[in-house]
Coordinates of C-alpha atoms and ligand atoms in Angstrom, one line a residue:
M254 CA 8.0 14.4 -117.2
P255 CA 6.0 11.4 -115.9
N256 CA 6.8 10.4 -112.4
R257 CA 7.2 6.6 -112.8
L258 CA 7.8 6.3 -109.0
D259 CA 4.4 7.6 -108.1
P260 CA 2.6 4.8 -106.2
A261 CA -0.6 5.6 -108.1
I262 CA 0.9 4.2 -111.3
E263 CA 1.4 0.6 -110.0
I264 CA -2.1 0.7 -108.5
I265 CA -3.7 1.9 -111.8
K266 CA -1.7 -0.9 -113.7
A267 CA -3.0 -3.5 -111.2
K268 CA -6.6 -2.2 -111.6
A269 CA -6.3 -2.3 -115.4
D270 CA -5.2 -6.0 -115.2
E271 CA -8.0 -6.7 -112.8
A272 CA -10.6 -5.1 -115.1
F273 CA -9.1 -7.0 -118.1
N274 CA -9.2 -10.3 -116.3
K275 CA -12.8 -9.7 -115.4
N276 CA -13.6 -9.0 -119.1
D277 CA -14.3 -5.4 -118.1
F278 CA -12.6 -4.2 -121.3
V279 CA -14.0 -0.7 -121.4
V280 CA -12.6 0.0 -117.9
A281 CA -9.3 -1.6 -118.8
L282 CA -9.2 0.5 -122.0
F283 CA -9.8 3.6 -120.0
L284 CA -7.1 2.8 -117.5
H285 CA -4.6 1.8 -120.2
T286 CA -5.4 5.1 -122.0
F287 CA -4.8 7.0 -118.8
L288 CA -1.5 5.3 -118.3
S289 CA -0.3 5.9 -121.8
N290 CA -1.4 9.5 -121.8
N291 CA 0.4 10.0 -118.5
D292 CA 3.6 8.4 -119.8
P293 CA 3.5 8.5 -123.7
G294 CA 7.1 7.2 -124.1
N295 CA 6.4 3.9 -122.4
G296 CA 5.6 1.2 -125.0
I297 CA 4.3 -1.3 -122.4
Y298 CA 1.1 0.7 -122.0
H299 CA 0.5 0.7 -125.8
L300 CA 1.2 -3.1 -125.7
G301 CA -1.4 -3.5 -122.9
R302 CA -3.9 -1.4 -124.7
S303 CA -3.5 -3.2 -128.0
V304 CA -4.9 -6.4 -126.5
T305 CA -7.7 -4.6 -124.8
N306 CA -8.6 -3.0 -128.1
L307 CA -8.6 -6.4 -129.8
R308 CA -11.1 -7.6 -127.2
L309 CA -13.2 -4.6 -127.9
Q310 CA -12.9 -5.3 -131.6
R311 CA -11.4 -1.9 -132.1
W312 CA -9.0 -3.1 -134.8
S313 CA -7.6 0.2 -136.0
D314 CA -6.8 1.2 -132.4
A315 CA -5.3 -2.2 -131.7
A316 CA -3.0 -1.9 -134.8
K317 CA -2.0 1.6 -133.9
D318 CA -1.1 0.7 -130.4
A319 CA 0.9 -2.3 -131.5
T320 CA 2.8 -0.2 -134.0
K321 CA 3.6 2.3 -131.2
A322 CA 4.7 -0.5 -128.9
L323 CA 7.0 -1.7 -131.6
E324 CA 8.6 1.7 -131.9
L325 CA 9.0 2.0 -128.1
C326 CA 9.7 -1.4 -126.7
E327 CA 13.2 -2.9 -126.8
A328 CA 12.7 -6.5 -125.5
K329 CA 12.1 -9.2 -128.1
V330 CA 9.3 -10.7 -126.0
H331 CA 7.4 -7.4 -126.2
K332 CA 8.1 -7.1 -129.9
A333 CA 6.8 -10.6 -130.5
K334 CA 3.5 -9.7 -128.7
A335 CA 3.1 -6.5 -130.5
H336 CA 3.6 -8.2 -133.9
F337 CA 1.1 -10.8 -133.0
R338 CA -1.5 -8.3 -131.9
R339 CA -1.0 -6.2 -135.0
C340 CA -1.3 -9.3 -137.1
Q341 CA -4.7 -10.1 -135.6
A342 CA -5.8 -6.5 -136.0
R343 CA -4.6 -6.3 -139.6
R344 CA -6.4 -9.6 -140.4
E345 CA -9.7 -8.0 -139.2
L346 CA -8.9 -4.9 -141.2
N347 CA -8.4 -6.9 -144.4
D348 CA -4.7 -6.1 -144.6
I349 CA -3.6 -9.7 -145.2
S350 CA -0.1 -9.0 -146.5
G351 CA 0.6 -6.8 -143.5
A352 CA -0.8 -9.5 -141.2
N353 CA 1.5 -12.1 -142.8
E354 CA 4.5 -9.8 -142.3
D355 CA 3.7 -9.4 -138.7
L356 CA 3.3 -13.2 -138.3
E357 CA 6.8 -13.7 -139.7
A358 CA 8.2 -11.0 -137.4
F359 CA 6.4 -12.7 -134.5
L360 CA 8.3 -15.9 -135.2
F361 CA 11.5 -14.0 -135.8
N362 CA 11.2 -12.5 -132.3
G363 CA 10.8 -15.8 -130.6
G364 CA 7.0 -16.2 -130.9
A365 CA 5.6 -19.7 -130.5
P366 CA 5.3 -21.6 -133.8
K367 CA 2.1 -23.3 -132.7
T368 CA 0.4 -20.0 -132.1
A369 CA 1.6 -18.7 -135.4
S370 CA 0.2 -21.7 -137.3
V371 CA -3.3 -21.3 -135.7
E372 CA -3.2 -17.6 -136.8
A373 CA -2.0 -18.5 -140.3
Q374 CA -5.1 -20.7 -140.7
K375 CA -7.3 -17.7 -139.7
L376 CA -5.5 -15.5 -142.2
K377 CA -6.7 -17.8 -145.0
A378 CA -10.4 -17.2 -144.0
T379 CA -12.2 -14.2 -145.4
P380 CA -11.8 -11.2 -143.1
R381 CA -14.4 -8.7 -142.0
S382 CA -13.7 -5.0 -142.3
A383 CA -14.3 -2.5 -139.6
N384 CA -14.6 1.2 -139.4
E385 CA -14.0 3.0 -136.1
T386 CA -13.0 6.3 -134.7
V387 CA -9.6 6.2 -133.1
L388 CA -9.6 6.7 -129.3
E389 CA -6.5 8.6 -128.2
D390 CA -7.5 10.3 -125.0
I391 CA -9.3 9.2 -121.8
T392 CA -12.0 11.7 -122.6
D393 CA -12.6 10.1 -126.0
V394 CA -12.9 6.7 -124.2
A395 CA -15.2 8.2 -121.5
T396 CA -17.4 9.9 -124.2
L397 CA -17.8 6.8 -126.3
F398 CA -18.4 4.4 -123.3
S399 CA -20.1 6.8 -120.9
N400 CA -22.9 4.3 -120.2
T401 CA -20.5 1.4 -119.5
L402 CA -18.5 3.6 -117.2
D403 CA -21.7 4.9 -115.5
L404 CA -20.8 8.4 -116.4
A405 CA -24.1 9.3 -118.1
D406 CA -26.5 10.9 -115.7
N407 CA -29.2 8.3 -115.5
N408 CA -31.1 9.8 -112.6
P409 CA -34.4 11.2 -114.0
D410 CA -35.0 13.2 -110.8
A411 CA -31.6 15.0 -110.9
V412 CA -32.2 18.8 -110.6
Y413 CA -28.8 19.6 -112.1
E414 CA -26.7 18.5 -115.1
I415 CA -23.0 18.5 -115.5
R416 CA -21.7 20.1 -118.6
S417 CA -19.0 22.5 -119.9
A418 CA -18.8 25.7 -117.9
S419 CA -16.9 28.1 -120.2
G420 CA -13.4 28.7 -118.8
K421 CA -14.0 26.7 -115.7
G422 CA -13.9 23.1 -117.0
L423 CA -17.1 21.3 -116.2
G424 CA -19.7 22.7 -113.9
A425 CA -23.2 22.0 -112.6
F426 CA -26.3 23.7 -113.9
A427 CA -29.9 23.8 -112.7
V428 CA -32.3 21.9 -114.9
K429 CA -35.3 23.4 -113.2
R430 CA -36.0 26.4 -111.0
L431 CA -34.8 25.9 -107.4
Q432 CA -35.6 27.6 -104.2
R433 CA -33.5 28.4 -101.1
G434 CA -33.4 25.2 -99.0
D435 CA -33.9 22.8 -101.9
L436 CA -31.8 19.7 -101.8
I437 CA -29.7 19.7 -105.0
L438 CA -27.6 16.6 -104.5
T439 CA -27.1 13.9 -102.0
E440 CA -24.2 11.5 -102.7
T441 CA -22.1 8.8 -101.1
P442 CA -18.4 9.6 -101.1
M443 CA -16.3 7.5 -103.4
V444 CA -13.0 7.8 -101.6
P445 CA -13.6 8.5 -97.9
V446 CA -10.3 9.3 -96.2
D447 CA -10.3 10.1 -92.4
D448 CA -6.7 11.2 -92.3
T449 CA -5.3 12.9 -95.4
T450 CA -1.7 11.8 -95.1
P451 CA -0.3 10.8 -98.5
Y452 CA -0.3 7.1 -97.5
N453 CA -4.0 7.2 -96.5
V454 CA -5.0 9.0 -99.7
V455 CA -3.2 6.5 -101.9
T456 CA -4.8 3.6 -99.8
G457 CA -8.2 5.2 -100.3
F458 CA -7.8 5.1 -104.1
K459 CA -6.3 1.6 -104.0
Q460 CA -9.4 0.3 -102.5
L461 CA -11.6 1.4 -105.4
S462 CA -12.9 -1.0 -108.0
P463 CA -11.3 -0.5 -111.4
K464 CA -14.4 1.2 -112.7
N465 CA -14.6 3.7 -109.8
L466 CA -10.9 4.4 -110.1
A467 CA -11.4 5.1 -113.8
R468 CA -14.2 7.6 -112.9
C469 CA -12.0 9.3 -110.3
L470 CA -9.2 9.6 -112.8
L471 CA -11.5 11.8 -114.9
L472 CA -11.7 14.4 -112.1
H473 CA -9.8 17.6 -112.4
N474 CA -6.3 17.6 -111.0
A475 CA -4.9 21.1 -110.1
H476 CA -1.8 19.6 -108.5
P477 CA -0.3 16.8 -110.7
E478 CA 3.1 17.7 -109.3
I479 CA 2.4 16.3 -105.8
G480 CA 1.4 12.8 -106.9
L481 CA -1.6 11.7 -109.0
F482 CA -3.9 10.6 -106.3
E483 CA -3.0 13.3 -103.9
G484 CA -3.5 15.9 -106.6
I485 CA -6.9 14.6 -107.4
Y486 CA -7.8 14.3 -103.7
N487 CA -6.6 17.9 -103.0
T488 CA -8.5 19.3 -105.9
N489 CA -11.8 17.5 -105.2
G490 CA -11.8 16.2 -101.7
F491 CA -14.4 17.5 -99.2
A492 CA -13.7 17.9 -95.5
Q493 CA -15.1 14.7 -93.8
A494 CA -16.5 13.2 -97.0
G495 CA -13.4 12.9 -99.2
V496 CA -13.9 12.5 -103.0
V497 CA -17.5 12.7 -104.1
L498 CA -17.9 12.3 -107.9
D499 CA -20.8 14.6 -108.9
A500 CA -20.3 17.1 -106.0
S501 CA -16.7 17.5 -107.2
R502 CA -17.9 19.1 -110.4
F503 CA -19.5 22.1 -108.8
N504 CA -17.4 25.2 -109.3
H505 CA -16.6 27.9 -106.8
S506 CA -18.0 31.4 -106.1
C507 CA -17.3 33.7 -103.2
S508 CA -21.0 34.6 -103.4
P509 CA -22.3 31.0 -103.8
N510 CA -25.9 30.1 -104.6
A511 CA -25.5 26.7 -102.9
R512 CA -23.5 25.1 -100.1
Y513 CA -22.1 21.7 -99.6
T514 CA -22.4 20.0 -96.3
Y515 CA -21.6 16.6 -94.9
H516 CA -24.5 14.8 -93.2
E517 CA -22.7 12.6 -90.7
P518 CA -25.7 10.4 -89.7
S519 CA -26.1 9.2 -93.3
K520 CA -22.4 9.6 -94.2
Q521 CA -23.5 11.5 -97.3
E522 CA -22.4 14.7 -98.9
R523 CA -25.2 17.2 -99.7
I524 CA -25.5 20.3 -101.8
I525 CA -28.4 22.6 -100.9
A526 CA -29.6 25.8 -102.5
L527 CA -28.7 29.0 -100.6
T528 CA -30.7 31.2 -102.9
D529 CA -33.4 30.8 -105.5
I530 CA -31.7 29.5 -108.7
A531 CA -33.1 29.9 -112.2
E532 CA -33.3 27.1 -114.7
G533 CA -30.0 26.9 -116.7
E534 CA -28.1 28.9 -114.1
Q535 CA -24.8 27.6 -112.9
I536 CA -24.8 26.2 -109.4
Y537 CA -21.8 27.4 -107.3
V538 CA -20.6 26.4 -103.9
S539 CA -17.8 28.1 -101.9
Y540 CA -14.6 26.1 -101.5
L541 CA -13.7 28.4 -98.6
Q542 CA -15.6 28.1 -95.4
G543 CA -17.1 30.5 -92.9
R544 CA -15.0 33.6 -92.2
N545 CA -12.5 32.7 -94.9
V546 CA -15.1 33.6 -97.4
Y547 CA -17.7 36.1 -95.9
A548 CA -15.1 38.0 -93.8
S549 CA -12.0 38.0 -96.1
P550 CA -11.0 40.4 -98.8
R551 CA -10.7 39.4 -102.5
S552 CA -6.8 39.3 -102.3
K553 CA -6.8 36.8 -99.5
R554 CA -9.5 34.6 -101.1
R555 CA -7.8 34.7 -104.4
Q556 CA -4.5 33.8 -102.9
T557 CA -6.0 30.7 -101.2
L558 CA -8.0 29.6 -104.2
S559 CA -5.0 30.0 -106.5
S560 CA -2.6 28.0 -104.4
R561 CA -5.1 25.3 -103.5
Y562 CA -7.1 25.0 -106.7
G563 CA -5.0 26.8 -109.3
F564 CA -7.5 29.4 -110.5
C565 CA -8.1 33.1 -110.2
C566 CA -11.6 33.7 -109.0
Q567 CA -13.8 36.0 -111.2
C568 CA -17.1 35.5 -109.3
T569 CA -19.5 38.4 -108.8
A570 CA -17.8 39.4 -105.5
C571 CA -14.3 39.2 -107.1
D572 CA -15.3 40.9 -110.3
D573 CA -13.4 44.2 -110.8
A574 CA -16.5 46.3 -110.9
N575 CA -17.7 45.2 -107.5
F576 CA -14.8 44.0 -105.5
E577 CA -13.9 47.2 -103.6
E578 CA -17.4 47.6 -102.1
S579 CA -17.6 43.9 -101.4
D580 CA -14.2 44.0 -99.7
C581 CA -15.3 46.9 -97.4
R582 CA -18.4 44.9 -96.4
R583 CA -16.5 41.7 -95.8
Q584 CA -13.8 43.4 -93.8
E585 CA -16.4 45.1 -91.6
I586 CA -18.1 41.7 -91.1
G587 CA -14.7 40.3 -90.1
M588 CA -14.1 43.1 -87.6
I589 CA -17.6 42.6 -86.1
W590 CA -17.0 38.9 -85.7
E591 CA -13.6 39.5 -84.0
S592 CA -15.0 42.1 -81.6
L593 CA -18.2 40.3 -80.5
P594 CA -16.6 38.3 -77.7
M595 CA -15.2 41.4 -76.2
M596 CA -18.5 43.3 -76.2
I597 CA -20.0 43.7 -72.7
D598 CA -23.0 45.8 -73.7
G599 CA -25.9 43.6 -74.9
R600 CA -27.5 46.3 -77.0
K601 CA -24.3 47.1 -78.8
M602 CA -23.7 43.5 -79.5
L603 CA -27.1 42.9 -80.9
M604 CA -26.8 46.0 -83.1
S605 CA -23.5 44.7 -84.4
V606 CA -25.2 41.3 -85.2
V607 CA -27.9 43.2 -87.1
R608 CA -25.2 45.2 -89.0
A609 CA -23.2 42.0 -89.9
I610 CA -26.2 40.2 -91.2
T611 CA -27.3 43.2 -93.2
L612 CA -23.9 43.5 -94.7
M613 CA -23.9 39.8 -95.7
R614 CA -27.3 40.3 -97.4
E615 CA -26.1 43.4 -99.2
D616 CA -23.1 41.5 -100.4
G617 CA -25.4 38.7 -101.7
Y618 CA -23.9 36.2 -99.3
L619 CA -26.8 34.2 -98.0
G620 CA -25.1 31.6 -95.8
D621 CA -23.7 31.6 -92.3
A622 CA -25.9 34.4 -90.8
D623 CA -26.8 31.7 -88.2
D624 CA -23.2 32.1 -86.9
F625 CA -24.2 35.6 -85.6
A626 CA -27.8 34.7 -84.7
V627 CA -26.7 32.0 -82.3
D628 CA -24.5 34.5 -80.5
A629 CA -27.4 37.0 -80.4
A630 CA -29.7 34.4 -78.9
A631 CA -27.1 33.7 -76.2
V632 CA -26.9 37.4 -75.3
C633 CA -30.7 37.7 -75.0
A634 CA -30.7 34.6 -72.8
G635 CA -28.1 36.2 -70.5
Y636 CA -30.3 39.2 -70.0
S637 CA -33.5 37.1 -69.6
D638 CA -35.1 38.6 -72.7
W639 CA -36.8 35.3 -73.7
E640 CA -38.9 36.7 -76.5
S641 CA -35.8 38.1 -78.2
C642 CA -33.9 35.0 -77.5
E643 CA -36.6 33.0 -79.2
Y644 CA -36.5 35.4 -82.1
W645 CA -32.8 34.9 -82.7
A646 CA -32.9 31.2 -82.0
K647 CA -35.8 30.8 -84.5
F648 CA -33.8 32.8 -87.1
A649 CA -30.8 30.5 -86.5
Y650 CA -32.9 27.4 -86.7
E651 CA -34.7 28.4 -89.9
N652 CA -31.4 29.4 -91.6
R653 CA -29.7 26.2 -90.6
A654 CA -32.6 24.0 -91.6
A655 CA -32.6 25.7 -95.0
E656 CA -28.8 25.6 -95.5
F657 CA -28.0 22.2 -94.0
G658 CA -31.3 20.3 -93.9
A659 CA -33.6 20.2 -90.8
D660 CA -32.2 16.8 -89.8
H661 CA -28.6 18.1 -89.8
P662 CA -27.0 18.2 -86.3
H663 CA -26.4 22.0 -86.7
A664 CA -30.1 22.6 -87.3
E665 CA -31.0 20.1 -84.5
H666 CA -28.8 22.0 -82.1
S667 CA -30.6 25.3 -82.8
R668 CA -33.9 23.5 -82.5
Q669 CA -33.0 22.5 -79.0
I670 CA -32.1 26.1 -78.1
L671 CA -35.4 27.2 -79.6
D672 CA -37.3 24.6 -77.6
K673 CA -35.7 25.5 -74.3
P674 CA -34.2 29.0 -74.4
Q675 CA -34.0 29.2 -70.6
S676 CA -32.1 26.0 -70.1
R677 CA -28.6 26.5 -68.7
E678 CA -27.6 23.5 -70.8
N679 CA -28.3 25.5 -73.9
H680 CA -27.2 28.8 -72.6
P681 CA -24.7 28.6 -69.7
Q682 CA -25.2 32.3 -69.0
A683 CA -29.0 32.2 -69.1
G684 CA -30.4 34.8 -66.6
L685 CA -27.0 35.8 -65.3
F686 CA -27.3 39.5 -65.8
P687 CA -30.0 42.0 -64.8
R688 CA -33.1 41.7 -67.0
R689 CA -33.0 43.9 -70.2
I690 CA -35.4 43.9 -73.1
Y691 CA -34.2 44.2 -76.7
K692 CA -37.4 43.8 -78.6
D693 CA -36.6 46.9 -80.6
I694 CA -33.5 45.3 -82.1
R695 CA -34.6 43.1 -85.1
L696 CA -33.3 42.5 -88.6
P697 CA -34.7 44.6 -91.3
R698 CA -37.2 42.7 -93.5
E699 CA -35.5 40.5 -96.1
M700 CA -34.5 42.5 -99.1
Ligands
SAM1092 C1 -13.5 20.6 -107.8 S1 -13.1 21.0 -109.4 C2 -14.6 21.7 -110.0 C3 -15.0 21.0 -111.3 C4 -14.1 21.3 -112.4 N1 -14.5 22.5 -113.1 C5 -14.1 20.2 -113.4 O1 -14.1 20.4 -114.6 O2 -14.0 19.0 -112.9 C6 -12.1 22.4 -109.0 C7 -11.5 23.1 -110.3 O3 -12.5 23.7 -111.1 C8 -12.0 24.9 -111.6 N2 -12.8 26.0 -111.0 C9 -13.7 25.9 -110.0 N3 -14.3 27.1 -109.7 C10 -13.8 28.0 -110.6 C11 -14.0 29.4 -110.9 N4 -14.8 30.1 -110.2 N5 -13.3 29.9 -111.9 C12 -12.4 29.2 -112.6 N6 -12.1 27.9 -112.4 C13 -12.8 27.3 -111.4 C14 -10.6 25.0 -111.2 O4 -9.8 24.5 -112.2 C15 -10.5 24.1 -110.0 O5 -9.2 23.6 -109.7

């Protein structure tokens, strides 16, 4: 049942009119199609789309819409418009007797005689015939007019392509081999929203141009029940960035091969490779962050993903064959993370960090090891083991640079620690405890 009170509807109608008045008929067609798909029993949308189709010279579609409007609209004024539009479409389709019937019905429903007489003259002229496919759904419109709507990927340097990802809607796939640390995407958010109250979300969409609104309406909506714009926002919005068109097409995995990150200085969303990725491989990010993914069992992750995004995760970590082992590792990582602040023994703490990072690697989770390495560097600083401190700070820096970009504030912060490990500014506890050396505690070589 369409929610006619959803504020999104009035906004989309206004944007459709705006596009039409600017002769941006493809966008208007898209938006009218969206509206009529959303509320098929409302004849006004068919009436609106019939004139847009006339402008696009899509005669069969225009006639079909006018017929539908005649079926659904009660008011004479609407019926008159629908007959007139169908008359014009039929004229172009060479159906002169049908067009004449519509012209009579136009007059009968109060249409202006002067307009009718101009049209009657045109009906006497030889018509052209046209042959088109009928566009019924917004995806049909989007496919036919993907260039006009700027949906086609025109960036020759793009390292990914968006296409069907069986059972997961659309997804992003590598078009060349990628390495850990490679920048996959950098994109300006389309709907930035600082505060995600419903009002702000609706206002964010309202500010879009008709074309950009059309592009956003194509995004997946896992929550149509909560309002159109909020549903799209909640399914696709990124923390800090909001809705980012291409980035929103990347599917989720609990063992992702890429991560998304917001780069505040440039106000852009980025996606960076966490692992090497083969050409043709699907690129996955994790919709869950930090401990919610690397330190949570499958049941908890699935519950969150299902309620927020409406799907049951079947990634390699959630797969039935692997999940129990993966759960054991992730639960242990979680316990280590919880217990680190309580550990008073530096050696024990560093051994726990090594264990946690080893478990992450065994699980194929190649993000966030820096969370642990930063703590390890702080412990070594506390015991004045500057060589070990540097070792962990370097590890944290290199991982952050690869995962977020070297110019990201996270990486810059680790860089500062690396440059001045002894500074109290970087490590408030630097040199506080009796000196101890932990050179023997290092990570095993990368597997
Ligand atoms: C942000 S969108 C991702 C792009 C989406 N596939 C599309 O076609 O636009 C989130 C939606 O993608 C689908 N999705 C993402 N990851 C998935 C996965 N691992 N398994 C199944 N569906 C997934 C779900 O429908 C989810 O609500």
